[in-house]
Every structure is written in structure tokens, then in C-alpha cells.
mmCIF file of C-alpha atoms in Angstrom:
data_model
loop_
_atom_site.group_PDB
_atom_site.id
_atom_site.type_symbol
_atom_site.label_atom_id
_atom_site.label_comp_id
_atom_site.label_asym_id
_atom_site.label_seq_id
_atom_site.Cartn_x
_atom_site.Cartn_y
_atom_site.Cartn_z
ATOM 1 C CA UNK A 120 107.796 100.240 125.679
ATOM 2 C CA UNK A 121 111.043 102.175 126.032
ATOM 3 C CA UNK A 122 111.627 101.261 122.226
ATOM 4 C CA UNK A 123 108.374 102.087 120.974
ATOM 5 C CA UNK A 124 108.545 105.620 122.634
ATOM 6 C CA UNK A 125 112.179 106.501 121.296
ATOM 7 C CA UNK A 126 110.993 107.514 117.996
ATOM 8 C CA UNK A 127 108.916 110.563 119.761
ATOM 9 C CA UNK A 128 111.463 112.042 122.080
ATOM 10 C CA UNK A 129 113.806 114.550 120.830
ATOM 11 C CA UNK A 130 116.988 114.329 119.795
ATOM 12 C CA UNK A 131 118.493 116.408 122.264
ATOM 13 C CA UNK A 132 117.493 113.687 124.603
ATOM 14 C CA UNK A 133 118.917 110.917 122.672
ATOM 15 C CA UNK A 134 122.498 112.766 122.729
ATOM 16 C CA UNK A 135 122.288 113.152 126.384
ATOM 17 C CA UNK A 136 121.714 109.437 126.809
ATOM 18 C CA UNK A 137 125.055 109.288 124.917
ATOM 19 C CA UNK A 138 123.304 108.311 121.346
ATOM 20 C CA UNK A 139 123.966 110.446 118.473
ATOM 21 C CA UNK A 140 120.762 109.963 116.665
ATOM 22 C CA UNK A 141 116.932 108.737 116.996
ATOM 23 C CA UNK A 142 118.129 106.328 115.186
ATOM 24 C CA UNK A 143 120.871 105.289 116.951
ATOM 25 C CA UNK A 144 118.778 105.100 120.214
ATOM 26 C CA UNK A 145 116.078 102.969 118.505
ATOM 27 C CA UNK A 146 118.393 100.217 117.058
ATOM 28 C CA UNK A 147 119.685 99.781 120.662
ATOM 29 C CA UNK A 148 116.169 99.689 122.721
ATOM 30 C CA UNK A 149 115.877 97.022 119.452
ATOM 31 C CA UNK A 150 118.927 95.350 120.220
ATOM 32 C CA UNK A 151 118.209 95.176 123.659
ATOM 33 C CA UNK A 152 114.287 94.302 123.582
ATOM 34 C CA UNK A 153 115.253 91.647 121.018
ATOM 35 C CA UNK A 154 118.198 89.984 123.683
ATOM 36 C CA UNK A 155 114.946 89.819 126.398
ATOM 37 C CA UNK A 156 112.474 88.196 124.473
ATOM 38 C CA UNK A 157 115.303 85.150 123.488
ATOM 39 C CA UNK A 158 116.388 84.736 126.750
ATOM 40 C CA UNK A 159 113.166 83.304 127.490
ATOM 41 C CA UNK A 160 112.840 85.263 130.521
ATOM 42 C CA UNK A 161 109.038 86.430 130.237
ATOM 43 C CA UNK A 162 106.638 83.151 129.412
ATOM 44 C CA UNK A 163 102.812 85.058 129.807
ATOM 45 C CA UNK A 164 101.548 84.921 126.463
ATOM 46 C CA UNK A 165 99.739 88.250 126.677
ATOM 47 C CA UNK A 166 102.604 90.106 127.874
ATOM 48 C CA UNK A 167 104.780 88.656 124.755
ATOM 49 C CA UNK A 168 101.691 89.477 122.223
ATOM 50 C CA UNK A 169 102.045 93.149 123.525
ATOM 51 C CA UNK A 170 105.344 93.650 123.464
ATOM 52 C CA UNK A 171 105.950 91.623 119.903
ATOM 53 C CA UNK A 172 103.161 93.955 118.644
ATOM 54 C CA UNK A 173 105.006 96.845 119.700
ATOM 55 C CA UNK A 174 108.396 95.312 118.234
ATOM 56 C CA UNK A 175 106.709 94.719 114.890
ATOM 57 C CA UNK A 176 107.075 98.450 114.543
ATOM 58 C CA UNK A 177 110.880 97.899 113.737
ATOM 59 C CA UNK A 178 112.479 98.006 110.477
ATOM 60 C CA UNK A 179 115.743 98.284 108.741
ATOM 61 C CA UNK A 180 117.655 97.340 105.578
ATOM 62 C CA UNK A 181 119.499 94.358 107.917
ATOM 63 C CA UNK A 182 116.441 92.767 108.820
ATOM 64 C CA UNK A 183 113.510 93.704 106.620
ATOM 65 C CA UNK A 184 110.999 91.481 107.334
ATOM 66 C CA UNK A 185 111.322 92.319 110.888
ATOM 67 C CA UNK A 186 108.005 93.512 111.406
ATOM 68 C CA UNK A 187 106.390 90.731 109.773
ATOM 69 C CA UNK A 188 108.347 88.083 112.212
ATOM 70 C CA UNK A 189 107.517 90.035 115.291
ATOM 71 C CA UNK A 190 103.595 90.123 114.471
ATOM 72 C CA UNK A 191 103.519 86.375 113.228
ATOM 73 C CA UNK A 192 104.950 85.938 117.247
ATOM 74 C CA UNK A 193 102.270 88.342 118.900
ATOM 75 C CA UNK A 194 99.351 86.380 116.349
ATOM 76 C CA UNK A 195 101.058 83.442 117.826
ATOM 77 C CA UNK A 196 100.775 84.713 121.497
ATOM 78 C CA UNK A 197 97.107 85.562 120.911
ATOM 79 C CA UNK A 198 96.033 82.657 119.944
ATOM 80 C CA UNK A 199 97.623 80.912 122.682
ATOM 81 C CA UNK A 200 95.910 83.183 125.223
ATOM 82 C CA UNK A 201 92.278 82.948 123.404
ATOM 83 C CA UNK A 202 92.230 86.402 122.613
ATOM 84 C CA UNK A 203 91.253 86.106 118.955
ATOM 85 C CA UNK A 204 87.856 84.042 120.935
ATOM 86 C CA UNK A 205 87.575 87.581 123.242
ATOM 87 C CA UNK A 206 83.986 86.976 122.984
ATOM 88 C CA UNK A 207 83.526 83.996 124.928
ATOM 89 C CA UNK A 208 85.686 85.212 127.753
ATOM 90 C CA UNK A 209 84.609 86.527 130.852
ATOM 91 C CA UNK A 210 83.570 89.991 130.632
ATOM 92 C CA UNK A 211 86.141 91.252 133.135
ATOM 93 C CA UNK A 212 88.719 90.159 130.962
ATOM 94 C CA UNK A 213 87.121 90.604 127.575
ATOM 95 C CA UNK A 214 87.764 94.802 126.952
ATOM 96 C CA UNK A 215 91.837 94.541 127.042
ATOM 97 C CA UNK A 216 91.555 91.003 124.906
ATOM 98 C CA UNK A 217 89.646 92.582 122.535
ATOM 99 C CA UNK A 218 91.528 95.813 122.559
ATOM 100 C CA UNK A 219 94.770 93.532 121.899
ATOM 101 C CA UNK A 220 93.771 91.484 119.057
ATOM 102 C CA UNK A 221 92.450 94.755 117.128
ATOM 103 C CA UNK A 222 95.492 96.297 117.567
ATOM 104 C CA UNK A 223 96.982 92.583 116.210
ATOM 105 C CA UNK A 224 94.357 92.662 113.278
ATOM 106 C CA UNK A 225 94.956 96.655 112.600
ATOM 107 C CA UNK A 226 98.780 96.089 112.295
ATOM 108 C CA UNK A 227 98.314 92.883 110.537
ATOM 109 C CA UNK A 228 96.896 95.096 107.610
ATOM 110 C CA UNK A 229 98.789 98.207 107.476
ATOM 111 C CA UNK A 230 102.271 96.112 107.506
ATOM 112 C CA UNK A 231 100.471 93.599 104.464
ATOM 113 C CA UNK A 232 99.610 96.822 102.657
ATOM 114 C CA UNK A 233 103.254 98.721 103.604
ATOM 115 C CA UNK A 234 105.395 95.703 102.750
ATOM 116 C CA UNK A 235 103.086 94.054 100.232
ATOM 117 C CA UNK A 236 102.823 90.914 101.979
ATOM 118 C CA UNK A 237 99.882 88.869 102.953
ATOM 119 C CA UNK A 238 98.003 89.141 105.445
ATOM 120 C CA UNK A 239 98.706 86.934 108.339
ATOM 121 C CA UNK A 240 95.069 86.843 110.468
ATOM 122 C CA UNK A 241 92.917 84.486 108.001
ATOM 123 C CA UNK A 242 88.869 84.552 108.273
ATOM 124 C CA UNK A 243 89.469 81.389 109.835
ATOM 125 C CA UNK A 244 91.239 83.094 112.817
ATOM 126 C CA UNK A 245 88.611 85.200 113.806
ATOM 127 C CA UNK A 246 84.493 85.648 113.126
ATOM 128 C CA UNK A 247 84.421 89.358 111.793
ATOM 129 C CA UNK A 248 81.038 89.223 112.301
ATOM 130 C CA UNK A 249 82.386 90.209 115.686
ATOM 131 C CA UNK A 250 81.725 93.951 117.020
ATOM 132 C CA UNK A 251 84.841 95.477 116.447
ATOM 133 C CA UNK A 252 86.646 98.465 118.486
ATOM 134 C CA UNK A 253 83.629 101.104 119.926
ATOM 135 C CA UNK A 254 83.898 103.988 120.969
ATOM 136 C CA UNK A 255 82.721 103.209 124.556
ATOM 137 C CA UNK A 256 85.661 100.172 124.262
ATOM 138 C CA UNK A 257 88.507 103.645 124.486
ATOM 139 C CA UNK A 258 86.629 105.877 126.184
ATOM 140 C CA UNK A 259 88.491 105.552 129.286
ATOM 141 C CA UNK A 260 91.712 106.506 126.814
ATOM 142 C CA UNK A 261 90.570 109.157 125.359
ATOM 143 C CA UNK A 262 90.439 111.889 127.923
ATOM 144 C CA UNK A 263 94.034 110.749 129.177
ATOM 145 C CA UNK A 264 96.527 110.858 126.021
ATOM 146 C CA UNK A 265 99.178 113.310 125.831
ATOM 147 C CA UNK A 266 99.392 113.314 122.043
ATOM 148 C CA UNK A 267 96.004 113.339 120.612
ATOM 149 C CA UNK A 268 93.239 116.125 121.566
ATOM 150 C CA UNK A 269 89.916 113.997 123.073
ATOM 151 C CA UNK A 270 87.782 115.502 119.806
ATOM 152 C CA UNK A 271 90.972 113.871 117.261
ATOM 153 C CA UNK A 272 91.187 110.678 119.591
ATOM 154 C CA UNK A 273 86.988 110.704 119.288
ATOM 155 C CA UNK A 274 87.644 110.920 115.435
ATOM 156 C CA UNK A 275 89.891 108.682 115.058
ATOM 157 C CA UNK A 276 88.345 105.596 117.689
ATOM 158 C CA UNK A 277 84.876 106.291 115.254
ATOM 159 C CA UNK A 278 86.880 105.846 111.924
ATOM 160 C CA UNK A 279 88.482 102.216 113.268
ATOM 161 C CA UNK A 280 84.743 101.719 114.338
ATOM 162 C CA UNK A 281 83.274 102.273 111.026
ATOM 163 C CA UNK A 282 85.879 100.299 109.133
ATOM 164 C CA UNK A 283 84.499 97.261 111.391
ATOM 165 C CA UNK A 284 81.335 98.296 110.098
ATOM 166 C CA UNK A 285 82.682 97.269 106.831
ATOM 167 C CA UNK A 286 83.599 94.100 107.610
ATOM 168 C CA UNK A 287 80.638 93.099 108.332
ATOM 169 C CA UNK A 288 79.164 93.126 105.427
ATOM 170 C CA UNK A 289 77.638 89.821 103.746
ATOM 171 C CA UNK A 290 80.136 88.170 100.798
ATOM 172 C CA UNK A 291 77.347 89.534 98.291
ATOM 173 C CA UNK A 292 77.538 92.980 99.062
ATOM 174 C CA UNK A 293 81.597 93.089 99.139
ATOM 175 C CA UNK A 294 81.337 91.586 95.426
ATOM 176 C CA UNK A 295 78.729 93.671 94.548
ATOM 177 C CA UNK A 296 81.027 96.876 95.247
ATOM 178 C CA UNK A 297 83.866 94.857 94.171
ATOM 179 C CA UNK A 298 82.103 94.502 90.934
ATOM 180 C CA UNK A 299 81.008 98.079 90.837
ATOM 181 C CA UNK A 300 84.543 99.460 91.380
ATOM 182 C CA UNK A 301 86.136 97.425 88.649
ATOM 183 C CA UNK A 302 83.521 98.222 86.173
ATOM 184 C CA UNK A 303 83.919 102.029 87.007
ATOM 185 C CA UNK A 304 87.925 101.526 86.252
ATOM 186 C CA UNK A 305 87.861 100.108 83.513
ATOM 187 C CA UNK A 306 85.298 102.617 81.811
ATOM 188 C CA UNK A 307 87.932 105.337 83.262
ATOM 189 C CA UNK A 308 90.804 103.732 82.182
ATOM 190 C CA UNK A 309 89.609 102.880 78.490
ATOM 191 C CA UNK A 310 88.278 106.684 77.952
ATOM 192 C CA UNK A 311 91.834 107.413 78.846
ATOM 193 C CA UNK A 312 93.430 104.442 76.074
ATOM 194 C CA UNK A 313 91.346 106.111 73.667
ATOM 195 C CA UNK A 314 91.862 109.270 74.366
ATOM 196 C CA UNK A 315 96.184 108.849 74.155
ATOM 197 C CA UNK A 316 95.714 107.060 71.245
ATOM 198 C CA UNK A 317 97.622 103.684 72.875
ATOM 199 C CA UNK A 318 95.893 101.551 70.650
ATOM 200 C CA UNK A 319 98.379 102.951 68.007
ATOM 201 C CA UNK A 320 100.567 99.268 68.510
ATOM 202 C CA UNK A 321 99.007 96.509 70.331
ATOM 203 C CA UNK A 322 101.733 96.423 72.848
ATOM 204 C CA UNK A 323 101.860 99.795 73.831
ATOM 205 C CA UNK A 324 97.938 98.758 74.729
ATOM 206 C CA UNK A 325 99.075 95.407 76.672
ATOM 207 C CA UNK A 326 102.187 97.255 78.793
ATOM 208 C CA UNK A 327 99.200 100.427 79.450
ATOM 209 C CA UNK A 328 96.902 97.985 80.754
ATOM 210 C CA UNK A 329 99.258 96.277 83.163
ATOM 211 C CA UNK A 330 100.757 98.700 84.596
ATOM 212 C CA UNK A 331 97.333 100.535 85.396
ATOM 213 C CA UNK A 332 96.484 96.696 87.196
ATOM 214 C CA UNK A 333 99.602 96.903 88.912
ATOM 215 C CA UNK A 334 98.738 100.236 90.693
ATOM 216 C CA UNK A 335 94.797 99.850 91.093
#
């Protein structure tokens, strides 16, 4: 937790805890979080999920894949605890399992699209035909955070709501738009061949055309 929160304090309070830097601070809490979880000391897989997630947000150039390796260990975690199955779980316990594997499947996706990776959480893993994250699910959050207004925190709990939405759409309708979006690139992208004049040498065209595939 301590490392997680380092990155919003400010740097005056780093240097009074004797660190010269954010940066400096972070690497320790690291350092330190990293020497707790291999002792071995804490064994509840829920508790390790939460705190790997939170360790996944760690990166530097001497261990770049960091963030990848801690989330592989809180997916791990999860699974061991049932919480990817949050559904068939008592209801008591089923709004902070569900709340954890979101945050799991959330972070599993911005890290695959940061680091271009794959993802790690398969269809197999979990039935997205699950509800996903509601807005009733945070609204005992909302009210209480000290770094989001409730209206922003509102905003923001109905955007991760309506991406669920998406996912829950049949394979047919995903290919359909899948379809749609690739046949409204490439009438975009040819207008622009032609209008360049690419097709000047044949591999000025093939070099054009992968590199626009590369960053679609």
C-alpha cells in the first residue's frame, strides 16, 4: 500500500524521509514489498492477489517485465481463491471478489496494451457474459475518495460499466464491427495511397501499407 501511494505524495515528503526523489522512495517501498512477499510470510491468497496487483504497477529499465510477473502472481492468487467464479460465491463475499478480479481483468489489459504483450486472463478464465463492475458495486466508494470528486468517480465507475457492456456482445456482432472498421480503413487509407501518389514504385506501396497495419 505504502508503495502504491509513494508516487502521489510530494517530494518534499520523500526528502524528509531521507529519499532524494519520488523515485528514490518508490524503488525502496519496491525493494522492500518485494523482500515480504519471498519470505513467504503472508500465505492468504486474496491478500497476495491484492497486493501483487498493486505491485504490478512497478516498472523500471532493470526489471521490465515487472508488471507482467506481478499480475501473472495476483491471476494466480485469484484463481486459487475462486474469485474469477465470484458468481457462485456467497453473496456476502461476492462484492470485494468481484471488485478484485475486475481490477485483475482491468490491469490485465491496460499493461497488454502498454507493454504490447498478451493478455494473460483467457475467455476460458472467466464467462464475460458475467455483469461486470456497476455502479451500485462502488457506490459505497464514491462519496469517500480524497482524489476524485463523487460526479468524476460517478463518470468514471459508468465508463468501466459500459465497457462490460461491450463485452457482452455475441461473437457475431464483435465481427460484424470488426468487419465494419476494417472496411472503413482501408477505404481511408487507399484514398490517401492515391492521393500521395505511392503507387509511383510498388514498394513504396508495400512499406505504406505496413506500416499503416502496424499502427491501426
Amino acid at each position: 500500500m505504502l508503495f502504491a501511494a509513494s508516487c502521489f505524495i510530494p517530494v518534499e515528503a520523500a526528502q524528509r524521509c531521507g529519499y532524494d526523489s519520488l523515485i528514490s522512495l518508490r524503488d525502496a517501498l519496491y525493494l522492500k514489498s518485494k523482500l515480504l512477499y519471498e519470505s513467504g510470510i503472508e500465505d492468504d491468497p486474496l491478500t497476495l492477489c491484492q497486493s501483487s496487483l498493486l505491485l504490478s504497477h512497478y516498472t523500471s529499465d532493470l526489471e521490465t517485465s515487472a508488471n507482467s510477473e506481478w499480475l501473472e502472481i495476483a491471476i494466480k492468487n485469484a484463481k486459487i481463491s475462486h474469485i474469477n467464479r465470484y458468481h457462485y460465491l456467497a453473496k456476502k463475499h461476492m462484492p470485494e471478489m468481484k471488485r478484485v478480479w475486475w481490477c485483475c481483468l482491468i490491469r490485465d489489459r491496460i499493461i497488454s496494451l502498454g507493454m504490447r504483450c498478451p493478455i494473460q486472463i483467457l475467455p476460458e478464465d472467466f464467462d464475460l457474459k458475467q455483469q461486470g463492475l456497476t455502479l451500485e458495486d462502488l457506490e459505497d466508494e464514491i462519496p469517500s475518495s480524497e482524489v476524485y470528486k463523487p460526479d468524476t468517480k460517478s463518470a468514471l465507475v459508468a465508463k468501466v460499466s459500459e465497457s462490460n457492456e461491450n463485452h457482452q456482445k455475441t461473437g457475431m456482432e464483435k465481427l460484424e464491427r470488426a468487419r465494419l472498421l476494417l472496411l472503413n480503413w482501408e477505404i481511408d487509407w487507399m484514398g490517401q495511397i492515391d492521393s500521395r501518389g505511392f503507387y509511383s514504385h510498388p514498394s513504396i506501396a508495400l512499406y505504406a501499407n505496413l506500416i499503416a497495419i502496424y499502427h491501426q
